[in-house]
Amino acid sequence: MGEVILPRRMFLWCMAVIYMTAFVSMYVQIPGLYGNEGLLPARWQLRYSGKPLLEQLLSSPTLLWLGPRLGLDTHTAMELLCLAGAALSLAATLFEALRHSLVFFCLWALYLSLYQVGQVFLYFQWDNLLLETGFLCILVAPLTSFSGSRVFKEHDRVTFWLVRWLLFRLMFASGVVKLTSRCPTWWGLTALTYHYETQCIPTPLAWFAHQLPVWWQKLSVVATFVIEIAVPVLFFSPLRRLRLGAFYLQVLLQALIILSGNYNFFNLLTLTLCLSLLDDQHVYFWLRRRDKLKDESDDSKLQSWLCYLLELAVWSLIIFGTIVCFDLQVDANKNHVLSRAAFTFHQFNQFLKSVTIPCVWIGVLSLTWEMVTSMFRCACVSGFLKRFWRTIQWTLAAAATASVFSISLVPFTYIEYDSNSRIWPGVRQAYESVGRYQLVNSYGLFRRMTGVGGRPEVVIEGSSDGVTWTEIEFMYKPGNMTAPPPVVTPHQPRLDWQMWFAALGPHTQSPWFTSLIYRLLQGKRDVIELIQTDVTKYPFHLQPPAYVRAHRYRYWFTEPKADGSYPQRWWRRVYDEEFYPTVHLGNTFLDSMLNQYGLKDKSSSRRVSNTTVAQAVRWVRSHVRGVPAHTLIWTLIACSATFCLLQGLRNRNQRVSVIHPDSTNKPHTLEDADSFSEDHKETEQTEDEEEEEGVSSGDEEDDEEEGNDPVDVNNEEEDEVDEDELVDESF
């Protein structure tokens, strides 16, 4: 694999943006979800038993234990952690020097602290994925002085390989579980005929996708299986064009999911993981610039033809296997493609048994290759002390990578029981010992398709007299049949998501729903703002309802009219059953449910903290209250992008007037990487000649002090020379 300097920097920038999105999205919802008068107060999760702080941190790793020491209650401490995470990630987005290992460790620790008390509202696979990817950022990001954050070390390809391995585990497991679940819709290739209208929060384009013919929906399911099961093996291909082909197929799948459904930052996070399949050469291709690291013209014609033939054979094999496994046939009379699963569950299970362990060995071989090549590059560094220091860095990075890879085999092999039982007990014990930190996780999205008989949806109604009832409409989830589906990505309205899960079973499976009913009867504004940010749109904003009840309906997308015109409504529905009985404050049933689930706060009211920090947190809250979360998030992203663009233009204008290479200004954003290389083309050529003539290290140190950027030098030998002068920077 070629150099991964630019993909690595792009990965870290994207992770900073995603962290910012996650923290801001969570911050807006904290009062209603975890406040002292929220649905599931977070302070119930922290039992202050008088144990030493270190013992509390080991039992439940969350910085919220420090709240009382700062004079903050748990609710205020959570808001403070979110604000700190949002500010730190925003700073890392704007300034590359802050995309540092220590900064990413702080972001990971902050999000893990929230996760520990998040309860059911944070038990999503994308939260686990963010924590695992965030931990990998600690290994991938440079651990150097802030002024040298662009330095590329020999071991960076080793740690960055873990990102590719995580992407493989995520995609392969997500494809496999669809078939191991024995869901009839996946086996019948009809899952997408239900998916668009039954997913949690569809987008307007989901309505149009739902209208596609059945044969196309079935063919789309086939393509999903190919992209998620067969293609991920190409992530470890030694042929870069195969990896690039796999990259674009993954991007296509994620883009289609983003267009048809609101899955918060999950798909953006998956796209960020896909950057591990790229190299500098392809990034320069995007920038319309020839990459000097490797030129295809350097390869012999025989070698090029052999590579083309091998790539053609691989893609032909995938296409042929798809045709055979799904019995694809073209119906010329009806102008569509017929498809069906031409294999049984037993055959697929045998296939899974035969490929799980080989996939592990493919990962071992790929990682070994990265380690060996990186070790060889360390050995080629001139100077004994420099070589010794680089070897120590490589040893630490290789040991950390091998450790993370080893424990990740436990959750990865969950997809096949026999393979999981063959994992060495020592590795299993290591996995269990770090389980609380969410370093590695198992994945498997859309295991079973719900809503085959119609999308179940809970509709809450309130009344002041018990006779006239008014539906309580949520901002995002389906309810009002004439309201178009929203577009809220990358924000995740966690109450709306849990309402979708609650509708799949009785209310007893969702204890928090009783708390929601209770808070609505009390008229708690923090909870109301989870339903409507603009409380004036809440039908009982002037006075809480005296009675509340909930019914379950079955929803379907409407169909186009016979003349081809679009209907006025997006949804149609039929009544299903009562979901929650009519209750009021003091109702026996309501009180019994609150006591049964421990949702009734029997403790005395908490005194509001008046420390300087608490007042600052409340001041920030007062300025963002009433602003929709997705608007706030996109405003921050737009301002960050504008700042980076202006910064890049300023730096480029400064470099235009620079002639001597020693006065070069270092670029600060990813966007100006290409312009930096273009403006210094002659400088790089001069440095190439100087390296060949053996320029002294003292001159190179002068270049570094003046701001020359080793990341943007395209010649591999130049990278080594620049890195040699940075031995004083810590690993």
mmCIF file of C-alpha atoms in Angstrom, residues 174-424:
data_model
loop_
_atom_site.group_PDB
_atom_site.id
_atom_site.type_symbol
_atom_site.label_atom_id
_atom_site.label_comp_id
_atom_site.label_asym_id
_atom_site.label_seq_id
_atom_site.Cartn_x
_atom_site.Cartn_y
_atom_site.Cartn_z
ATOM 1 C CA SER A 174 -23.531 -6.398 9.174
ATOM 2 C CA GLY A 175 -23.948 -8.501 6.046
ATOM 3 C CA VAL A 176 -23.603 -11.869 7.761
ATOM 4 C CA VAL A 177 -26.127 -11.264 10.552
ATOM 5 C CA LYS A 178 -28.859 -10.513 8.033
ATOM 6 C CA LEU A 179 -28.689 -14.141 6.926
ATOM 7 C CA THR A 180 -27.817 -15.822 10.234
ATOM 8 C CA SER A 181 -30.921 -14.207 11.788
ATOM 9 C CA ARG A 182 -33.080 -16.278 9.394
ATOM 10 C CA CYS A 183 -35.221 -13.217 8.748
ATOM 11 C CA PRO A 184 -37.597 -14.251 5.923
ATOM 12 C CA THR A 185 -37.444 -10.821 4.294
ATOM 13 C CA TRP A 186 -33.664 -10.965 3.891
ATOM 14 C CA TRP A 187 -33.757 -14.545 2.673
ATOM 15 C CA GLY A 188 -36.623 -13.708 0.326
ATOM 16 C CA LEU A 189 -34.747 -10.581 -0.877
ATOM 17 C CA THR A 190 -37.804 -8.468 -0.047
ATOM 18 C CA ALA A 191 -36.371 -6.555 2.922
ATOM 19 C CA LEU A 192 -36.139 -3.239 1.072
ATOM 20 C CA THR A 193 -39.801 -3.371 0.098
ATOM 21 C CA TYR A 194 -40.429 -2.743 3.827
ATOM 22 C CA HIS A 195 -37.277 -0.954 4.921
ATOM 23 C CA TYR A 196 -37.880 2.535 3.553
ATOM 24 C CA GLU A 197 -41.207 3.017 5.333
ATOM 25 C CA THR A 198 -40.371 1.061 8.513
ATOM 26 C CA GLN A 199 -36.964 2.588 9.370
ATOM 27 C CA CYS A 200 -36.897 4.864 12.368
ATOM 28 C CA ILE A 201 -36.861 8.298 10.727
ATOM 29 C CA PRO A 202 -37.099 8.167 6.934
ATOM 30 C CA THR A 203 -36.273 11.101 4.668
ATOM 31 C CA PRO A 204 -38.547 12.426 1.896
ATOM 32 C CA LEU A 205 -36.508 10.442 -0.654
ATOM 33 C CA ALA A 206 -37.479 7.261 1.193
ATOM 34 C CA TRP A 207 -41.039 7.741 -0.056
ATOM 35 C CA PHE A 208 -39.838 7.755 -3.659
ATOM 36 C CA ALA A 209 -37.471 4.821 -3.099
ATOM 37 C CA HIS A 210 -40.376 2.860 -1.672
ATOM 38 C CA GLN A 211 -42.246 3.232 -4.976
ATOM 39 C CA LEU A 212 -39.544 1.402 -6.971
ATOM 40 C CA PRO A 213 -40.634 -1.933 -8.499
ATOM 41 C CA VAL A 214 -40.209 -5.096 -6.435
ATOM 42 C CA TRP A 215 -37.660 -6.638 -8.797
ATOM 43 C CA TRP A 216 -35.436 -3.589 -8.356
ATOM 44 C CA GLN A 217 -35.803 -3.757 -4.572
ATOM 45 C CA LYS A 218 -34.766 -7.418 -4.614
ATOM 46 C CA LEU A 219 -31.798 -6.633 -6.841
ATOM 47 C CA SER A 220 -30.808 -3.912 -4.371
ATOM 48 C CA VAL A 221 -30.809 -6.484 -1.574
ATOM 49 C CA VAL A 222 -28.505 -8.667 -3.656
ATOM 50 C CA ALA A 223 -26.168 -5.712 -4.159
ATOM 51 C CA THR A 224 -26.234 -5.056 -0.400
ATOM 52 C CA PHE A 225 -25.142 -8.620 0.333
ATOM 53 C CA VAL A 226 -22.318 -8.380 -2.191
ATOM 54 C CA ILE A 227 -21.067 -5.046 -0.872
ATOM 55 C CA GLU A 228 -21.256 -6.116 2.764
ATOM 56 C CA ILE A 229 -20.044 -9.744 2.573
ATOM 57 C CA ALA A 230 -17.922 -10.281 -0.540
ATOM 58 C CA VAL A 231 -16.344 -6.872 -1.153
ATOM 59 C CA PRO A 232 -14.860 -6.294 2.357
ATOM 60 C CA VAL A 233 -12.306 -9.051 1.737
ATOM 61 C CA LEU A 234 -10.810 -6.739 -0.918
ATOM 62 C CA PHE A 235 -9.927 -4.232 1.815
ATOM 63 C CA PHE A 236 -6.720 -6.222 2.353
ATOM 64 C CA SER A 237 -5.878 -6.751 -1.300
ATOM 65 C CA PRO A 238 -2.275 -5.944 -2.277
ATOM 66 C CA LEU A 239 -3.652 -4.483 -5.539
ATOM 67 C CA ARG A 240 -4.619 -0.872 -4.924
ATOM 68 C CA ARG A 241 -7.261 -0.734 -7.681
ATOM 69 C CA LEU A 242 -9.165 -3.535 -5.974
ATOM 70 C CA ARG A 243 -9.091 -1.584 -2.721
ATOM 71 C CA LEU A 244 -10.237 1.548 -4.527
ATOM 72 C CA GLY A 245 -13.078 -0.351 -6.148
ATOM 73 C CA ALA A 246 -14.117 -1.619 -2.714
ATOM 74 C CA PHE A 247 -13.898 1.953 -1.413
ATOM 75 C CA TYR A 248 -16.275 3.359 -4.022
ATOM 76 C CA LEU A 249 -18.766 0.544 -3.512
ATOM 77 C CA GLN A 250 -18.841 1.252 0.232
ATOM 78 C CA VAL A 251 -19.247 4.968 -0.424
ATOM 79 C CA LEU A 252 -22.140 4.252 -2.798
ATOM 80 C CA LEU A 253 -23.931 2.148 -0.188
ATOM 81 C CA GLN A 254 -23.470 4.697 2.586
ATOM 82 C CA ALA A 255 -24.546 7.587 0.354
ATOM 83 C CA LEU A 256 -27.780 5.812 -0.557
ATOM 84 C CA ILE A 257 -28.487 5.124 3.114
ATOM 85 C CA ILE A 258 -27.892 8.784 3.990
ATOM 86 C CA LEU A 259 -30.267 9.920 1.249
ATOM 87 C CA SER A 260 -33.072 7.595 2.330
ATOM 88 C CA GLY A 261 -32.779 7.590 6.126
ATOM 89 C CA ASN A 262 -31.715 9.720 9.098
ATOM 90 C CA TYR A 263 -29.037 7.688 10.849
ATOM 91 C CA ASN A 264 -27.314 10.572 12.634
ATOM 92 C CA PHE A 265 -23.499 10.398 12.391
ATOM 93 C CA PHE A 266 -23.343 6.642 11.815
ATOM 94 C CA ASN A 267 -22.984 6.686 8.030
ATOM 95 C CA LEU A 268 -20.619 9.652 8.197
ATOM 96 C CA LEU A 269 -18.518 7.657 10.635
ATOM 97 C CA THR A 270 -18.534 4.672 8.287
ATOM 98 C CA LEU A 271 -17.447 6.887 5.393
ATOM 99 C CA THR A 272 -14.639 8.175 7.588
ATOM 100 C CA LEU A 273 -13.499 4.604 8.204
ATOM 101 C CA CYS A 274 -13.476 4.078 4.434
ATOM 102 C CA LEU A 275 -10.635 6.610 4.160
ATOM 103 C CA SER A 276 -8.334 3.844 5.401
ATOM 104 C CA LEU A 277 -8.666 2.241 1.941
ATOM 105 C CA LEU A 278 -7.077 5.237 0.210
ATOM 106 C CA ASP A 279 -3.498 6.343 -0.314
ATOM 107 C CA ASP A 280 -1.834 9.632 -1.153
ATOM 108 C CA GLN A 281 -1.736 8.796 -4.824
ATOM 109 C CA HIS A 282 -5.518 8.628 -5.104
ATOM 110 C CA VAL A 283 -6.076 11.734 -3.004
ATOM 111 C CA TYR A 284 -3.807 13.629 -5.382
ATOM 112 C CA PHE A 285 -5.848 12.179 -8.227
ATOM 113 C CA TRP A 286 -8.928 13.788 -6.660
ATOM 114 C CA LEU A 287 -7.006 17.040 -6.528
ATOM 115 C CA ARG A 288 -6.076 16.691 -10.208
ATOM 116 C CA ARG A 289 -2.401 16.340 -9.384
ATOM 117 C CA ARG A 290 0.056 13.574 -10.226
ATOM 118 C CA ASP A 291 1.356 11.864 -7.159
ATOM 119 C CA LYS A 292 5.136 11.626 -7.132
ATOM 120 C CA LEU A 293 5.150 8.777 -4.635
ATOM 121 C CA LYS A 294 4.374 6.211 -7.314
ATOM 122 C CA ASP A 295 3.754 6.479 -11.013
ATOM 123 C CA GLU A 296 2.177 3.649 -12.952
ATOM 124 C CA SER A 297 4.580 4.355 -15.797
ATOM 125 C CA ASP A 298 7.353 3.076 -13.547
ATOM 126 C CA ASP A 299 5.846 -0.396 -13.642
ATOM 127 C CA SER A 300 6.788 -2.741 -16.425
ATOM 128 C CA LYS A 301 4.159 -3.411 -19.058
ATOM 129 C CA LEU A 302 4.149 -7.098 -18.173
ATOM 130 C CA GLN A 303 3.523 -6.344 -14.524
ATOM 131 C CA SER A 304 0.755 -3.894 -15.395
ATOM 132 C CA TRP A 305 -0.968 -6.392 -17.645
ATOM 133 C CA LEU A 306 -0.722 -9.101 -15.008
ATOM 134 C CA CYS A 307 -2.308 -6.785 -12.458
ATOM 135 C CA TYR A 308 -5.112 -5.884 -14.856
ATOM 136 C CA LEU A 309 -5.797 -9.539 -15.580
ATOM 137 C CA LEU A 310 -5.835 -10.425 -11.893
ATOM 138 C CA GLU A 311 -8.187 -7.560 -11.088
ATOM 139 C CA LEU A 312 -10.455 -8.549 -13.945
ATOM 140 C CA ALA A 313 -10.462 -12.136 -12.672
ATOM 141 C CA VAL A 314 -11.426 -11.014 -9.159
ATOM 142 C CA TRP A 315 -14.322 -8.833 -10.306
ATOM 143 C CA SER A 316 -15.454 -11.533 -12.733
ATOM 144 C CA LEU A 317 -15.426 -14.061 -9.906
ATOM 145 C CA ILE A 318 -17.546 -11.776 -7.715
ATOM 146 C CA ILE A 319 -20.031 -11.192 -10.541
ATOM 147 C CA PHE A 320 -20.165 -14.874 -11.416
ATOM 148 C CA GLY A 321 -20.632 -15.845 -7.755
ATOM 149 C CA THR A 322 -23.441 -13.302 -7.419
ATOM 150 C CA ILE A 323 -25.233 -14.692 -10.483
ATOM 151 C CA VAL A 324 -24.933 -18.262 -9.216
ATOM 152 C CA CYS A 325 -25.770 -17.607 -5.541
ATOM 153 C CA PHE A 326 -28.807 -15.476 -6.325
ATOM 154 C CA ASP A 327 -29.875 -17.157 -9.569
ATOM 155 C CA LEU A 328 -29.975 -13.888 -11.504
ATOM 156 C CA GLN A 329 -31.924 -14.141 -14.745
ATOM 157 C CA VAL A 330 -33.046 -11.514 -17.222
ATOM 158 C CA ASP A 331 -36.730 -11.602 -18.122
ATOM 159 C CA ALA A 332 -36.785 -10.056 -21.594
ATOM 160 C CA ASN A 333 -40.579 -10.037 -21.755
ATOM 161 C CA LYS A 334 -41.035 -7.967 -18.604
ATOM 162 C CA ASN A 335 -37.730 -6.086 -18.874
ATOM 163 C CA HIS A 336 -36.544 -6.875 -15.375
ATOM 164 C CA VAL A 337 -34.119 -9.126 -13.534
ATOM 165 C CA LEU A 338 -35.304 -12.156 -11.572
ATOM 166 C CA SER A 339 -33.451 -13.058 -8.373
ATOM 167 C CA ARG A 340 -33.712 -15.468 -5.459
ATOM 168 C CA ALA A 341 -31.434 -16.978 -2.825
ATOM 169 C CA ALA A 342 -30.120 -20.154 -4.459
ATOM 170 C CA PHE A 343 -28.569 -21.483 -1.237
ATOM 171 C CA THR A 344 -29.933 -22.769 2.068
ATOM 172 C CA PHE A 345 -29.295 -21.649 5.616
ATOM 173 C CA HIS A 346 -27.243 -24.793 6.238
ATOM 174 C CA GLN A 347 -25.070 -24.081 3.209
ATOM 175 C CA PHE A 348 -24.524 -20.487 4.293
ATOM 176 C CA ASN A 349 -23.688 -21.634 7.811
ATOM 177 C CA GLN A 350 -21.094 -24.024 6.415
ATOM 178 C CA PHE A 351 -19.711 -21.240 4.258
ATOM 179 C CA LEU A 352 -19.442 -18.997 7.323
ATOM 180 C CA LYS A 353 -17.593 -21.697 9.264
ATOM 181 C CA SER A 354 -15.133 -22.112 6.422
ATOM 182 C CA VAL A 355 -14.355 -18.399 5.954
ATOM 183 C CA THR A 356 -14.367 -16.889 9.468
ATOM 184 C CA ILE A 357 -10.974 -18.224 10.540
ATOM 185 C CA PRO A 358 -9.412 -17.582 7.084
ATOM 186 C CA CYS A 359 -10.604 -13.965 7.394
ATOM 187 C CA VAL A 360 -8.745 -13.766 10.669
ATOM 188 C CA TRP A 361 -5.599 -15.114 9.003
ATOM 189 C CA ILE A 362 -5.989 -12.634 6.161
ATOM 190 C CA GLY A 363 -5.990 -9.923 8.797
ATOM 191 C CA VAL A 364 -2.917 -11.449 10.457
ATOM 192 C CA LEU A 365 -1.015 -11.580 7.170
ATOM 193 C CA SER A 366 -2.024 -8.045 6.200
ATOM 194 C CA LEU A 367 -1.000 -6.664 9.600
ATOM 195 C CA THR A 368 2.262 -8.614 9.513
ATOM 196 C CA TRP A 369 3.092 -7.120 6.129
ATOM 197 C CA GLU A 370 2.475 -3.601 7.418
ATOM 198 C CA MET A 371 4.637 -4.281 10.463
ATOM 199 C CA VAL A 372 7.493 -5.757 8.440
ATOM 200 C CA THR A 373 7.549 -2.938 5.891
ATOM 201 C CA SER A 374 7.412 -0.339 8.659
ATOM 202 C CA MET A 375 10.219 -2.082 10.511
ATOM 203 C CA PHE A 376 12.283 -2.096 7.309
ATOM 204 C CA ARG A 377 11.738 1.651 6.912
ATOM 205 C CA CYS A 378 12.924 2.137 10.501
ATOM 206 C CA ALA A 379 16.023 0.110 9.730
ATOM 207 C CA CYS A 380 16.771 2.360 6.736
ATOM 208 C CA VAL A 381 16.906 5.519 8.852
ATOM 209 C CA SER A 382 20.422 6.960 8.897
ATOM 210 C CA GLY A 383 22.177 7.386 12.230
ATOM 211 C CA PHE A 384 22.296 4.883 15.064
ATOM 212 C CA LEU A 385 20.472 6.976 17.652
ATOM 213 C CA LYS A 386 17.759 7.973 15.198
ATOM 214 C CA ARG A 387 17.308 4.393 14.080
ATOM 215 C CA PHE A 388 17.182 3.220 17.698
ATOM 216 C CA TRP A 389 14.545 5.826 18.608
ATOM 217 C CA ARG A 390 12.417 5.001 15.573
ATOM 218 C CA THR A 391 12.658 1.291 16.443
ATOM 219 C CA ILE A 392 11.367 1.989 19.943
ATOM 220 C CA GLN A 393 8.446 3.923 18.486
ATOM 221 C CA TRP A 394 7.732 1.127 16.037
ATOM 222 C CA THR A 395 7.858 -1.465 18.830
ATOM 223 C CA LEU A 396 5.336 0.412 20.973
ATOM 224 C CA ALA A 397 3.004 1.034 18.030
ATOM 225 C CA ALA A 398 3.244 -2.573 16.830
ATOM 226 C CA ALA A 399 2.587 -3.925 20.322
ATOM 227 C CA ALA A 400 -0.468 -1.680 20.781
ATOM 228 C CA THR A 401 -1.810 -2.586 17.330
ATOM 229 C CA ALA A 402 -1.304 -6.309 17.854
ATOM 230 C CA SER A 403 -3.040 -6.105 21.244
ATOM 231 C CA VAL A 404 -6.096 -4.286 19.890
ATOM 232 C CA PHE A 405 -6.257 -6.664 16.925
ATOM 233 C CA SER A 406 -6.088 -9.701 19.208
ATOM 234 C CA ILE A 407 -8.917 -8.678 21.532
ATOM 235 C CA SER A 408 -11.043 -7.605 18.545
ATOM 236 C CA LEU A 409 -11.096 -11.226 17.394
ATOM 237 C CA VAL A 410 -13.462 -12.090 20.261
ATOM 238 C CA PRO A 411 -16.383 -9.848 19.184
ATOM 239 C CA PHE A 412 -15.628 -10.447 15.494
ATOM 240 C CA THR A 413 -16.002 -14.240 15.823
ATOM 241 C CA TYR A 414 -19.381 -13.849 17.539
ATOM 242 C CA ILE A 415 -20.814 -14.279 14.052
ATOM 243 C CA GLU A 416 -19.839 -17.978 14.128
ATOM 244 C CA TYR A 417 -19.937 -20.035 17.329
ATOM 245 C CA ASP A 418 -17.315 -22.660 16.474
ATOM 246 C CA SER A 419 -14.797 -20.029 15.442
ATOM 247 C CA ASN A 420 -15.434 -18.047 18.611
ATOM 248 C CA SER A 421 -14.851 -21.119 20.783
ATOM 249 C CA ARG A 422 -11.397 -21.533 19.229
ATOM 250 C CA ILE A 423 -10.177 -18.154 20.469
ATOM 251 C CA TRP A 424 -7.305 -18.483 22.922
#
